[in-house]
Coordinates of C-alpha atoms in Angstrom, one line a residue:
M8 CA 111.9 -32.3 256.4
N9 CA 111.3 -29.0 254.6
G10 CA 108.7 -27.1 256.6
F11 CA 107.6 -24.9 253.7
V12 CA 106.8 -27.8 251.4
A13 CA 104.9 -29.7 254.1
E14 CA 102.9 -26.6 255.0
Y15 CA 102.2 -25.7 251.4
L16 CA 101.0 -29.1 250.4
E17 CA 98.8 -29.3 253.5
H18 CA 97.3 -26.0 252.3
I19 CA 96.3 -27.3 248.9
I20 CA 95.5 -31.0 249.7
P21 CA 92.4 -31.1 251.8
V22 CA 92.8 -34.8 252.9
S23 CA 95.3 -36.5 255.2
F24 CA 98.4 -37.9 253.6
V25 CA 102.0 -38.9 254.3
L26 CA 104.8 -36.8 252.9
R27 CA 108.2 -38.5 252.4
I28 CA 111.3 -36.5 251.5
G29 CA 114.3 -38.7 251.2
D30 CA 114.4 -40.8 254.4
E31 CA 112.1 -38.6 256.4
E32 CA 108.4 -39.0 256.7
Q33 CA 105.7 -36.6 258.0
R34 CA 102.0 -37.3 258.5
I35 CA 99.9 -34.4 257.3
G36 CA 96.3 -34.1 258.6
K37 CA 94.4 -35.7 261.5
E38 CA 92.7 -38.5 259.7
N39 CA 94.1 -41.8 258.4
P40 CA 96.4 -41.0 255.5
R41 CA 94.8 -41.5 252.0
F42 CA 98.2 -41.8 250.2
T43 CA 101.9 -41.1 250.4
V44 CA 103.7 -38.3 248.4
D45 CA 107.2 -39.5 247.9
L46 CA 109.7 -36.7 246.9
K47 CA 113.1 -38.1 245.7
K48 CA 114.3 -34.4 245.6
N49 CA 112.8 -31.6 247.6
L50 CA 110.6 -29.1 245.8
N51 CA 112.1 -25.7 245.2
K52 CA 110.3 -22.9 247.1
K53 CA 110.8 -20.3 244.5
E54 CA 109.5 -22.6 241.7
M55 CA 106.5 -23.5 243.9
L56 CA 105.6 -19.9 244.4
T57 CA 106.2 -19.0 240.7
S58 CA 103.8 -21.8 239.6
T59 CA 102.6 -24.7 241.7
S60 CA 101.4 -26.5 238.6
L61 CA 104.7 -26.2 236.8
S62 CA 106.7 -27.2 239.9
L63 CA 104.6 -30.3 240.7
G64 CA 104.1 -31.3 237.1
E65 CA 107.8 -31.1 236.2
A66 CA 108.8 -33.0 239.4
Y67 CA 106.3 -35.8 238.3
M68 CA 107.7 -35.8 234.8
R69 CA 111.3 -36.3 236.0
G70 CA 110.2 -39.0 238.4
D71 CA 111.2 -36.9 241.4
L72 CA 107.6 -37.1 242.7
E73 CA 105.7 -40.4 243.1
V74 CA 102.5 -41.4 244.8
D75 CA 101.7 -44.8 246.2
H76 CA 98.1 -44.9 245.0
D77 CA 96.4 -44.5 241.6
L78 CA 97.3 -41.2 240.2
Y79 CA 93.7 -40.3 239.3
E80 CA 92.5 -41.0 242.9
V81 CA 95.2 -38.8 244.3
L82 CA 94.7 -35.9 241.8
N83 CA 90.9 -36.2 242.3
C84 CA 91.5 -35.3 246.0
F85 CA 92.8 -31.8 245.4
M86 CA 92.1 -30.7 241.8
G87 CA 89.2 -28.8 243.1
E88 CA 91.6 -26.7 245.2
M89 CA 93.5 -25.3 242.1
D90 CA 92.4 -21.8 243.1
K91 CA 94.9 -22.1 245.9
F92 CA 97.8 -22.8 243.5
K93 CA 100.4 -20.0 243.3
I94 CA 101.2 -18.4 240.0
D95 CA 103.4 -15.4 239.3
K96 CA 101.7 -14.0 236.2
L97 CA 104.4 -11.4 235.6
A98 CA 107.2 -14.0 235.7
L99 CA 105.3 -16.3 233.4
K100 CA 103.9 -13.6 231.1
G101 CA 105.7 -15.0 228.0
L102 CA 104.3 -18.5 228.7
L103 CA 100.7 -17.4 229.6
N104 CA 100.3 -14.9 226.8
T105 CA 101.8 -16.0 223.5
S106 CA 101.4 -14.4 220.1
R107 CA 98.0 -14.8 218.4
S108 CA 99.5 -14.4 214.9
K109 CA 98.6 -16.9 212.2
K110 CA 102.2 -18.1 212.0
N111 CA 102.6 -18.7 215.8
Q112 CA 99.2 -20.2 216.3
E113 CA 99.9 -22.7 213.4
K114 CA 103.2 -23.6 215.1
E115 CA 101.4 -24.1 218.4
V116 CA 98.7 -26.2 217.0
R117 CA 101.1 -28.4 215.0
S118 CA 103.3 -28.9 218.1
H119 CA 100.4 -30.9 219.6
Y120 CA 98.5 -32.5 216.8
D121 CA 101.5 -33.3 214.6
I122 CA 103.2 -35.5 217.2
G123 CA 102.2 -38.3 214.8
N124 CA 99.1 -40.2 213.7
D125 CA 100.7 -43.4 214.9
F126 CA 101.0 -42.1 218.4
Y127 CA 97.3 -41.0 218.6
R128 CA 96.2 -44.2 216.9
L129 CA 97.6 -46.2 219.9
W130 CA 95.2 -44.8 222.4
L131 CA 92.3 -43.2 220.6
D132 CA 89.4 -45.3 219.4
E133 CA 88.9 -46.4 215.7
T134 CA 87.2 -43.1 214.8
M135 CA 90.4 -41.2 215.8
S136 CA 88.1 -38.7 217.7
Y137 CA 90.2 -36.5 220.0
S138 CA 87.3 -34.9 221.8
C139 CA 84.6 -35.7 224.4
G140 CA 82.5 -38.8 223.8
Y141 CA 78.8 -39.0 224.6
F142 CA 77.8 -42.0 226.7
K143 CA 74.1 -42.8 226.2
E144 CA 74.5 -46.0 228.3
E145 CA 76.8 -46.7 231.2
T146 CA 78.2 -49.7 229.3
D147 CA 79.0 -47.8 226.1
S148 CA 82.5 -48.4 224.8
L149 CA 84.7 -45.5 223.9
Y150 CA 84.1 -46.2 220.2
Q151 CA 80.3 -46.2 220.7
A152 CA 80.5 -43.0 222.7
Q153 CA 82.4 -41.2 220.0
V154 CA 79.9 -42.3 217.4
N155 CA 77.1 -41.2 219.7
K156 CA 78.8 -37.8 220.1
V157 CA 79.0 -37.2 216.3
D158 CA 75.4 -38.4 215.8
H159 CA 74.3 -36.1 218.6
I160 CA 75.9 -33.2 216.9
L161 CA 74.7 -34.0 213.4
D162 CA 71.1 -34.5 214.8
K163 CA 71.2 -31.1 216.4
L164 CA 72.2 -29.5 213.1
S165 CA 69.0 -30.8 211.4
L166 CA 70.9 -31.9 208.3
A167 CA 69.2 -32.8 205.0
P168 CA 70.7 -34.4 201.8
G169 CA 72.5 -31.8 199.6
M170 CA 73.3 -29.4 202.4
S171 CA 76.8 -28.0 202.8
L172 CA 78.7 -28.4 206.1
L173 CA 81.9 -26.8 207.2
D174 CA 83.9 -28.3 210.0
I175 CA 86.4 -25.8 211.5
G176 CA 89.2 -27.8 213.0
C177 CA 88.1 -31.1 211.5
G178 CA 90.7 -33.3 213.1
W179 CA 91.0 -36.7 211.3
G180 CA 87.6 -36.2 209.6
F181 CA 85.3 -38.8 211.2
L182 CA 82.4 -36.3 211.7
L183 CA 82.5 -35.2 208.1
K184 CA 82.7 -38.7 206.8
R185 CA 79.7 -39.8 208.8
A186 CA 77.8 -36.7 207.7
A187 CA 78.5 -37.5 204.1
K188 CA 77.6 -41.2 204.4
E189 CA 74.6 -40.9 206.7
Y190 CA 73.1 -37.6 205.5
G191 CA 74.4 -37.1 202.0
V192 CA 75.8 -33.6 202.8
H193 CA 78.7 -31.9 201.0
G194 CA 81.4 -31.3 203.6
T195 CA 84.5 -29.2 203.8
G196 CA 87.0 -29.6 206.6
I197 CA 89.8 -27.1 207.6
T198 CA 92.7 -27.9 209.8
L199 CA 96.2 -26.5 210.5
S200 CA 97.6 -30.0 211.2
E201 CA 99.6 -31.5 208.4
E202 CA 99.2 -35.0 209.9
Q203 CA 95.5 -34.7 210.1
Y204 CA 95.2 -33.1 206.7
Q205 CA 97.2 -35.9 205.0
K206 CA 95.3 -38.7 206.7
F207 CA 91.9 -37.2 206.0
R208 CA 92.7 -36.5 202.4
Q209 CA 93.9 -40.0 201.8
E210 CA 90.7 -41.5 203.4
I211 CA 88.5 -39.3 201.3
E212 CA 90.2 -40.8 198.2
D213 CA 90.3 -44.4 199.6
E214 CA 86.6 -44.4 200.5
G215 CA 85.4 -42.8 197.3
L216 CA 84.1 -39.6 198.9
D217 CA 85.7 -37.1 196.6
D218 CA 82.3 -35.9 195.3
L219 CA 81.1 -35.1 198.8
L220 CA 84.1 -34.1 200.9
E221 CA 87.2 -32.0 200.7
V222 CA 89.8 -31.0 203.3
R223 CA 92.0 -27.9 203.3
R224 CA 95.0 -26.8 205.3
M225 CA 93.6 -23.4 206.2
D226 CA 93.4 -20.9 209.1
Y227 CA 89.9 -19.9 210.2
R228 CA 90.8 -16.3 209.5
E229 CA 90.9 -17.0 205.8
L230 CA 87.2 -18.0 205.7
K231 CA 85.7 -14.5 205.3
K232 CA 87.7 -13.9 202.1
S233 CA 87.2 -17.4 200.7
G234 CA 83.9 -16.7 199.0
M235 CA 82.5 -20.0 200.4
K236 CA 79.0 -20.3 201.9
F237 CA 77.6 -23.1 204.0
D238 CA 74.2 -24.2 205.3
R239 CA 75.7 -25.6 208.5
I240 CA 79.0 -25.1 210.4
V241 CA 80.4 -27.2 213.2
S242 CA 83.5 -26.7 215.3
V243 CA 84.6 -29.3 217.9
G244 CA 87.5 -28.5 220.2
M245 CA 88.8 -25.7 218.1
I246 CA 88.0 -22.4 219.8
E247 CA 90.3 -23.3 222.7
H248 CA 93.2 -22.6 220.2
V249 CA 91.8 -19.3 219.1
G250 CA 93.0 -17.3 222.1
R251 CA 91.4 -14.6 224.2
G252 CA 91.2 -11.5 222.0
N253 CA 90.4 -13.5 218.9
Y254 CA 86.9 -14.8 219.7
E255 CA 85.3 -11.8 217.9
E256 CA 87.2 -12.6 214.8
F257 CA 86.4 -16.2 215.0
M258 CA 82.7 -15.5 215.1
E259 CA 83.1 -12.9 212.3
N260 CA 84.5 -15.5 210.1
I261 CA 81.7 -17.9 210.9
D262 CA 79.2 -15.1 210.2
A263 CA 80.8 -14.4 206.8
V264 CA 80.4 -18.0 205.5
L265 CA 77.2 -19.1 207.2
K266 CA 74.0 -18.7 205.2
C267 CA 71.0 -16.8 206.6
K268 CA 69.0 -19.1 208.8
G269 CA 72.0 -21.4 208.9
L270 CA 72.9 -23.4 212.0
C271 CA 76.3 -23.5 213.8
L272 CA 77.3 -25.8 216.6
L273 CA 80.2 -24.9 218.8
H274 CA 81.6 -27.7 221.0
F275 CA 84.3 -26.5 223.3
I276 CA 86.0 -26.9 226.7
S277 CA 84.8 -24.0 228.9
A278 CA 85.5 -22.4 232.3
L279 CA 83.2 -20.9 234.9
E280 CA 85.3 -17.7 234.9
E281 CA 88.0 -16.2 232.6
H282 CA 91.6 -17.0 233.4
E283 CA 94.9 -17.3 231.6
G284 CA 95.2 -21.0 231.8
D285 CA 97.4 -23.6 233.5
A286 CA 101.1 -22.9 233.2
W287 CA 102.1 -26.6 233.0
I288 CA 99.5 -27.4 230.3
K289 CA 100.6 -24.4 228.3
K290 CA 104.3 -25.3 228.5
Y291 CA 104.1 -28.9 227.7
I292 CA 100.7 -29.9 226.2
F293 CA 98.8 -27.0 224.5
P294 CA 101.1 -24.0 223.9
G295 CA 98.9 -20.9 223.5
G296 CA 95.7 -22.7 224.5
V297 CA 93.1 -20.7 226.4
I298 CA 89.8 -22.1 227.7
P299 CA 87.0 -19.5 227.3
S300 CA 84.3 -19.0 229.8
L301 CA 80.8 -19.8 228.6
R302 CA 79.7 -16.2 229.1
E303 CA 82.5 -14.9 227.0
I304 CA 81.3 -16.7 224.0
I305 CA 77.6 -16.1 224.5
H306 CA 78.3 -12.4 225.0
I307 CA 79.6 -12.1 221.5
L308 CA 76.7 -13.8 219.7
P309 CA 74.2 -11.0 219.5
E310 CA 76.7 -8.8 217.7
H311 CA 76.4 -11.1 214.7
H312 CA 72.7 -11.7 215.0
F313 CA 73.2 -15.3 216.3
Y314 CA 70.3 -16.8 218.3
T315 CA 71.2 -19.3 221.0
L316 CA 68.9 -22.3 220.5
D317 CA 70.5 -24.8 222.9
V318 CA 73.3 -25.0 225.5
E319 CA 74.3 -28.4 226.8
S320 CA 77.0 -29.4 229.3
L321 CA 78.9 -32.7 228.7
R322 CA 81.3 -32.3 231.6
R323 CA 80.9 -35.8 233.1
H324 CA 81.1 -37.3 229.7
Y325 CA 84.6 -35.8 229.2
N326 CA 85.7 -37.2 232.5
K327 CA 84.7 -40.7 231.4
T328 CA 86.3 -40.2 227.9
L329 CA 89.6 -39.2 229.5
L330 CA 89.6 -42.2 231.8
F331 CA 89.2 -44.4 228.7
W332 CA 92.0 -42.6 227.0
R333 CA 94.2 -43.0 230.0
E334 CA 93.5 -46.7 230.2
N335 CA 94.3 -47.1 226.6
F336 CA 97.5 -45.1 227.0
N337 CA 98.7 -47.1 229.9
R338 CA 98.0 -50.3 228.0
C339 CA 100.5 -49.3 225.4
R340 CA 102.8 -47.4 227.7
T341 CA 105.8 -49.6 227.0
E342 CA 105.6 -48.9 223.3
I343 CA 105.3 -45.2 224.0
V344 CA 108.3 -45.2 226.3
E345 CA 110.4 -47.1 223.7
G346 CA 109.5 -44.6 221.0
K347 CA 109.4 -41.3 222.9
G348 CA 111.0 -41.8 226.3
E349 CA 109.9 -42.2 230.0
E350 CA 109.6 -38.4 230.6
F351 CA 107.2 -38.0 227.6
A352 CA 105.1 -40.9 228.8
R353 CA 104.9 -39.6 232.3
M354 CA 104.0 -36.1 230.9
W355 CA 101.1 -37.5 228.8
E356 CA 99.9 -39.8 231.6
L357 CA 99.8 -36.7 233.9
Y358 CA 98.0 -34.7 231.3
L359 CA 95.2 -37.2 230.7
T360 CA 94.8 -38.0 234.4
S361 CA 94.8 -34.4 235.6
C362 CA 92.3 -33.4 233.0
A363 CA 90.0 -36.2 234.0
A364 CA 90.2 -35.0 237.6
A365 CA 89.7 -31.4 236.5
F366 CA 86.4 -32.3 234.8
Q367 CA 85.3 -34.4 237.7
N368 CA 85.9 -31.5 240.1
G369 CA 84.3 -28.8 237.8
V370 CA 87.6 -27.0 237.3
V371 CA 86.6 -27.1 233.6
D372 CA 83.4 -27.9 231.8
I373 CA 82.5 -28.6 228.2
H374 CA 79.6 -27.1 226.3
Q375 CA 77.7 -27.5 223.1
L376 CA 76.1 -24.3 221.8
L377 CA 73.6 -24.5 218.9
L378 CA 73.1 -21.2 217.2
S379 CA 71.1 -19.9 214.3
K380 CA 72.0 -17.0 212.1
G381 CA 68.9 -15.0 212.4
V382 CA 65.5 -16.4 213.2
N383 CA 64.9 -19.9 212.0
N384 CA 61.3 -21.2 212.5
E385 CA 61.7 -24.2 210.3
L386 CA 63.5 -26.4 212.8
P387 CA 62.0 -29.2 214.9
L388 CA 59.9 -27.9 217.8
N389 CA 61.5 -30.1 220.4
R390 CA 65.1 -30.5 221.6
V391 CA 67.3 -33.3 220.3
V392 CA 68.0 -35.7 223.2

């Protein structure tokens, strides 16, 4: 039995468990074990000290690490201890701090979102919404929660027929389609994903929405030179791809195209404090992704005369959303393995499950910020609930 591995895992897992390495077993902790960690191959000490997250994550992907209980239950026991994980920032500098150039960020975004519409269609709901749902009732389905989320956003934006709405990072377009159909607004979506662009463009044509909607393959940094102006702007799950150091430019571009008294809603995963991000997530799931802290974004707003009207946390809603996605994913896991391989399936299962546990433990949060450009006294007096 490797003493370092046992001691280190005991340090980061605050409950009792059994550690099995090959034919040897060791009970860790004084209480009844909650689960067993089964290592087919021992963990490498150097790799563990370089990045705990990468070492454990890659071992799970390869099948060298297994647990005998539900993965979410196990991860939920120690995701709140991530501040104890080791990370050598110097050794991982190239992974943690990638180029924020347009060319590289487009490549990073497409590496995730262009895996294939057929893949995402397997485990997302009918709206193809790849962001946090909003559960009004405990019994809400994933589909209903995603419709609730979009309606919650559109209600906050106080839309009226004929208004113009820009969606930065529009995904597959459900929000804009609903805004056009339910509110009669003119919408423009921008995305870097070719797969999302092609699907949304085809649906605009198929559903006869050409007079109300358009979608462009466009970087947000092109907005301020576009000459466009909008009454409302929304961005859902986009600022996480902007990168620390580009938040000012992101808000500058919003400022450039938002009309005076216009409203902007930012919906983004947030962190309590600023950090570089998780090495495993950055290597395998979201290259270049950075989660901003809430205070980082709010700090920028006065420079552009943005007034903060509302701040809402949806952290527990994202936990529930991710558990739905995981259930859907595992339901079609055989098909995913056949198409993309066992290691890919284990990687995505770990991604969805660890993120659910991270939201449950407050490692990450998600916020909606409603902003006005300048003072707007024409809005409803009471908060949208």
